[in-house]
PDB file of C-alpha atoms in Angstrom:
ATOM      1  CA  UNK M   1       0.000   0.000   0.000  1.00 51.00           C
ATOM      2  CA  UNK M   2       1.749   3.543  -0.914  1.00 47.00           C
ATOM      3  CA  UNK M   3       4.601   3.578  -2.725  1.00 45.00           C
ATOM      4  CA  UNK M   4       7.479   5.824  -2.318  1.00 45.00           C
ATOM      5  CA  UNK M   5       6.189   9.021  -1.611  1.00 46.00           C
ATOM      6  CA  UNK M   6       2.637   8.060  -1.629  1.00 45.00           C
ATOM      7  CA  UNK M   7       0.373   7.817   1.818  1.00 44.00           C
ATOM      8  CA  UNK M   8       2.161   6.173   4.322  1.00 46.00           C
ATOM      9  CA  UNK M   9       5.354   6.378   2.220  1.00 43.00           C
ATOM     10  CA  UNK M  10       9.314   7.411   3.141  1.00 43.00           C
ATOM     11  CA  UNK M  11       8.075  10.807   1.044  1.00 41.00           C
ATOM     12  CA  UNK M  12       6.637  13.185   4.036  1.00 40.00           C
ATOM     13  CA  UNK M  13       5.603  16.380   3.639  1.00 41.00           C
ATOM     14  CA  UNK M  14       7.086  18.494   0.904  1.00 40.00           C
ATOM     15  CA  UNK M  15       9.892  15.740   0.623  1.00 40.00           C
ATOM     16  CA  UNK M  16       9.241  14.466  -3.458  1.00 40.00           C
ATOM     17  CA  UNK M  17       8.983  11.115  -3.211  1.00 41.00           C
ATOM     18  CA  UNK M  18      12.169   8.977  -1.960  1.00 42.00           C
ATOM     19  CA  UNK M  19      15.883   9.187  -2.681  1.00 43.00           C
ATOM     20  CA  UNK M  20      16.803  12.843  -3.241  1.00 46.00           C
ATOM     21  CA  UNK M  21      13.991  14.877  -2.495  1.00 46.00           C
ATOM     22  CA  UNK M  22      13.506  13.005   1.147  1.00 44.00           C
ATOM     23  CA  UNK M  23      16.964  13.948   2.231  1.00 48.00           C
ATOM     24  CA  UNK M  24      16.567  17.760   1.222  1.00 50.00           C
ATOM     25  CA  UNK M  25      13.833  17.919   3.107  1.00 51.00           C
ATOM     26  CA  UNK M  26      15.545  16.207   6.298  1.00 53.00           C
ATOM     27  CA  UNK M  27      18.971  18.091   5.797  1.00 60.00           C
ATOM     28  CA  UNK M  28      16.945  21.878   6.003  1.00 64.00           C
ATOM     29  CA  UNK M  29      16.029  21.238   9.714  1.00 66.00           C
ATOM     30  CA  UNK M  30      20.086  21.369  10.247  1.00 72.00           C
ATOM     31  CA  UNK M  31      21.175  25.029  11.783  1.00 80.00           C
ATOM     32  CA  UNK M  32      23.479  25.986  10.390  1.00 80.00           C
ATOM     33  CA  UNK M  33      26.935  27.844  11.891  1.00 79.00           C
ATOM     34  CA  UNK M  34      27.046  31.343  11.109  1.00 75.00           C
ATOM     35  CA  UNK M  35      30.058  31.099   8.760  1.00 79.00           C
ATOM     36  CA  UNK M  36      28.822  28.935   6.782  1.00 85.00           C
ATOM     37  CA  UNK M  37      27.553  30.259   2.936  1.00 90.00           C
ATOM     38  CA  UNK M  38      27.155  29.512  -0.611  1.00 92.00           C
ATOM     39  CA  UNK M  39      30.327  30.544  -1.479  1.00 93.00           C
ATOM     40  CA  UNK M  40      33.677  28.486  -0.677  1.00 94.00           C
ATOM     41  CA  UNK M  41      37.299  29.813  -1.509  1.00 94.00           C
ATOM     42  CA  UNK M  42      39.365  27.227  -2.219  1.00 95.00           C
ATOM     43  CA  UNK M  43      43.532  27.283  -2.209  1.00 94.00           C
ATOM     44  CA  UNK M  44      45.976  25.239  -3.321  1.00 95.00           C
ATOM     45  CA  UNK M  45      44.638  24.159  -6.657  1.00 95.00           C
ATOM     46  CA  UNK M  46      47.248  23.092  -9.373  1.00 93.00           C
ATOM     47  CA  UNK M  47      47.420  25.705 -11.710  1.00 92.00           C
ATOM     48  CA  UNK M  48      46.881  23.660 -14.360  1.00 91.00           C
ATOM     49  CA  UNK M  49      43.577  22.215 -13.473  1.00 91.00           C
ATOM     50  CA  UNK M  50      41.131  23.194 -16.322  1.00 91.00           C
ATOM     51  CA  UNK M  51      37.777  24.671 -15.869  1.00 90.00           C
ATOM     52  CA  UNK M  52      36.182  21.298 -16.747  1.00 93.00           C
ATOM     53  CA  UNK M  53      37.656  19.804 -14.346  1.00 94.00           C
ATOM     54  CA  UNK M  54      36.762  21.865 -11.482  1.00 94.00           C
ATOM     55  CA  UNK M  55      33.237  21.630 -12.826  1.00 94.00           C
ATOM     56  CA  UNK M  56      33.239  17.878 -12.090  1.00 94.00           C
ATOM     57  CA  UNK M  57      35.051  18.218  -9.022  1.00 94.00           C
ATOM     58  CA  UNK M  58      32.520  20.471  -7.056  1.00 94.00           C
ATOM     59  CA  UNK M  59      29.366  20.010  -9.157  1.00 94.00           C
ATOM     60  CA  UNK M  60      29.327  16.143  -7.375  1.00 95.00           C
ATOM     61  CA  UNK M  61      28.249  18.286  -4.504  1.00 94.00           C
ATOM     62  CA  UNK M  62      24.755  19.929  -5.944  1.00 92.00           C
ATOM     63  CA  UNK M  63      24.404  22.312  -8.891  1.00 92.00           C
ATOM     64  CA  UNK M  64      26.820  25.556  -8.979  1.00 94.00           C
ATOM     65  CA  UNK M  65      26.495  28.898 -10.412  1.00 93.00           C
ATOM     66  CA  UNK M  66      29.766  29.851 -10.887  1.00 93.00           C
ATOM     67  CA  UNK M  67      33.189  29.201 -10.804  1.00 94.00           C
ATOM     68  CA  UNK M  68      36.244  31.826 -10.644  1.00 93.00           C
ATOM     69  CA  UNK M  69      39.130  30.755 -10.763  1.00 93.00           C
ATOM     70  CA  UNK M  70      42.405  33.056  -9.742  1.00 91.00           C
ATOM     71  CA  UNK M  71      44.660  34.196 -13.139  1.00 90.00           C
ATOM     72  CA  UNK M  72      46.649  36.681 -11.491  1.00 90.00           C
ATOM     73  CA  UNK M  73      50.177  35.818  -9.785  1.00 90.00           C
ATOM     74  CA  UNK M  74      48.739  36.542  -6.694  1.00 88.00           C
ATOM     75  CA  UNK M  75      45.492  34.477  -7.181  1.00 90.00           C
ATOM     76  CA  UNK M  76      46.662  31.613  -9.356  1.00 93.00           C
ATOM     77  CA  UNK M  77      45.919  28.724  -7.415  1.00 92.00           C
ATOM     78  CA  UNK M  78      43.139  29.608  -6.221  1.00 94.00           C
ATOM     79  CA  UNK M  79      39.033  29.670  -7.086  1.00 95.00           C
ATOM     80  CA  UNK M  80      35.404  31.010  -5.732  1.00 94.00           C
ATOM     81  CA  UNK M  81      32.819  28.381  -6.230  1.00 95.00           C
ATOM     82  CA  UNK M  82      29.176  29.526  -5.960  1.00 95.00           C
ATOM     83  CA  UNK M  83      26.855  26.884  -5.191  1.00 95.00           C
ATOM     84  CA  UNK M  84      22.961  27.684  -5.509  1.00 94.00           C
ATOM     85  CA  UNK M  85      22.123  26.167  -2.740  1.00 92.00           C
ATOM     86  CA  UNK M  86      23.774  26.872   1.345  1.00 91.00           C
ATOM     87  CA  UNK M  87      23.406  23.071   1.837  1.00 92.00           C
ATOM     88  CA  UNK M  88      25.259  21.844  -0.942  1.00 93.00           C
ATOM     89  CA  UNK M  89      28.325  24.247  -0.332  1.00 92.00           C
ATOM     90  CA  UNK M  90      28.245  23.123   3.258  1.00 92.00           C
ATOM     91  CA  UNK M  91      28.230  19.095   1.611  1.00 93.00           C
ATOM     92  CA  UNK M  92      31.421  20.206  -0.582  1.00 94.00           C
ATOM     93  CA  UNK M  93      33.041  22.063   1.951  1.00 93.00           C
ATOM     94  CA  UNK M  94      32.860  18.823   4.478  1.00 92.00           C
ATOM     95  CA  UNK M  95      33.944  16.466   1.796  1.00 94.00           C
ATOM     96  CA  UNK M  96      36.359  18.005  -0.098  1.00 93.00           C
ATOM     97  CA  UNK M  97      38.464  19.885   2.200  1.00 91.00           C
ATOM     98  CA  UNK M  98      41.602  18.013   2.433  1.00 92.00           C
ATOM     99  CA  UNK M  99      40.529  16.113  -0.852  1.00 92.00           C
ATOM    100  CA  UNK M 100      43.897  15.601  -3.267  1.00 94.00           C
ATOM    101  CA  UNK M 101      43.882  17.048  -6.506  1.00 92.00           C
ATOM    102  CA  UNK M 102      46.506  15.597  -8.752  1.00 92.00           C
ATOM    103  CA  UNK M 103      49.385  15.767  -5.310  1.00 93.00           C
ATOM    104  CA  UNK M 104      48.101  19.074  -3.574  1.00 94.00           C
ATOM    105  CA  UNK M 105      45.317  18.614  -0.962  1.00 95.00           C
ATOM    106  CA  UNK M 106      42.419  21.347  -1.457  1.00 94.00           C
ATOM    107  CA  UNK M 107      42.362  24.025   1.210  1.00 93.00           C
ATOM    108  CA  UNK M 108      38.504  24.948   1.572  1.00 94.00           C
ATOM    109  CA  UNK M 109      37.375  27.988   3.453  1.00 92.00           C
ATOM    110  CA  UNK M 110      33.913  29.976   3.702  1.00 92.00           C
ATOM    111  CA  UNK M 111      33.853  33.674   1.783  1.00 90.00           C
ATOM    112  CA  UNK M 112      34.193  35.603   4.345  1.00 84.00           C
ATOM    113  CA  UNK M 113      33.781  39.590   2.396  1.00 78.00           C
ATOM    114  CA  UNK M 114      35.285  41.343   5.764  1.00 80.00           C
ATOM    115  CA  UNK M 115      38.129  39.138   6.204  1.00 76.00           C
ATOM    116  CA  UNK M 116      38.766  39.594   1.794  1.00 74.00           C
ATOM    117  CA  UNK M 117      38.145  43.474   2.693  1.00 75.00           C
ATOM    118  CA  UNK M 118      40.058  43.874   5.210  1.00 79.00           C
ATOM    119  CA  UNK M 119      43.212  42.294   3.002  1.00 78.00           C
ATOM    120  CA  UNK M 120      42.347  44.923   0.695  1.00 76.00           C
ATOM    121  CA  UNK M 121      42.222  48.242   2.869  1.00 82.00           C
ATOM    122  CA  UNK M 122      45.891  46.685   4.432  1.00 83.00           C
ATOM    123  CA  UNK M 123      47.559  46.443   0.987  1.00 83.00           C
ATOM    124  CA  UNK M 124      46.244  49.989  -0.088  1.00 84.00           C
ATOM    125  CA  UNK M 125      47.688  51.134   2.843  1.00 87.00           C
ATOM    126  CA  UNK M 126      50.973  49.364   2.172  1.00 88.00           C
ATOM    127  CA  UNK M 127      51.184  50.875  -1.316  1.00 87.00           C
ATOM    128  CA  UNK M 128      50.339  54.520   0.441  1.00 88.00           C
ATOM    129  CA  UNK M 129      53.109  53.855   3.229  1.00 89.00           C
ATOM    130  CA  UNK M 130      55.687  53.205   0.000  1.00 89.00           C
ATOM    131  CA  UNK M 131      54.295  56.333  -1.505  1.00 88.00           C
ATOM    132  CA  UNK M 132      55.223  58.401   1.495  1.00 87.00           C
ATOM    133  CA  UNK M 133      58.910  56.622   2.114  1.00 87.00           C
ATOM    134  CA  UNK M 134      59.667  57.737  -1.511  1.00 85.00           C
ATOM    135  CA  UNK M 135      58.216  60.967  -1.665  1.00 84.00           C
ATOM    136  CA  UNK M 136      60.114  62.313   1.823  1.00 86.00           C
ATOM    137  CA  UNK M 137      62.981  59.615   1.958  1.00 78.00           C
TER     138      UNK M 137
END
């Protein structure tokens, strides 16, 4: 009587109908920590990993939005991956952190925009304290 998803069924409210759809609906009852977001930064990347390939790595995890990857000197390396959904980051940040891409082991952190602003505002003032050394030294 009831199949997946039907009366009586592993489905529940809102949940689909088995596999997938039942353990979205379980996994949104989880509180989350307040760092936690849909974007990870991600370090340590060989810098000849193709886009492609990043695509399969992190889009195991749930379905992205973007990736940006680092082309700079001072970014190559590294990559922003935007997942649509908080839940799925949170799945790709607990698997693949530590996870070895071709010999380097993936360093996976949250987005945190004051910690990436506050990088910013130091090197400005860097560059301004050089400015002033050669101007009066």
């Amino acid at each position: 009587p009831g199949g997946p998803g039907g009366p009586g069924g592993p489905g529940g409210p809102g949940g689909g109908g088995g596999g997938e759809g039942n353990q979205a609906y379980g996994r949104r009852n989880v509180r989350l920590a307040p760092e936690v977001n849909r974007i990870l930064y991600v370090r340590n990347l060989p810098y000849k990993i193709s886009a492609d390939e990043l695509y399969d790595i992190f889009g195991k995890y749930g379905s992205l939005r973007q990736i940006r990857r680092g082309n700079g000197p001072e970014t190559r390396g590294t990559c922003f991956v935007v997942y649509n959904d908080i839940y799925d980051a949170k799945n790709a940040m607990d698997h693949l952190s530590g996870f070895n891409v071709a010999g380097r082991y993936l360093v996976l952190l949250y987005y945190n925009p004051q910690k990436m602003q506050a990088k910013v505002d130091a090197k400005s003032k860097r560059d301004q304290i050089e400015a002033l050394k050669k101007k009066f030294l």
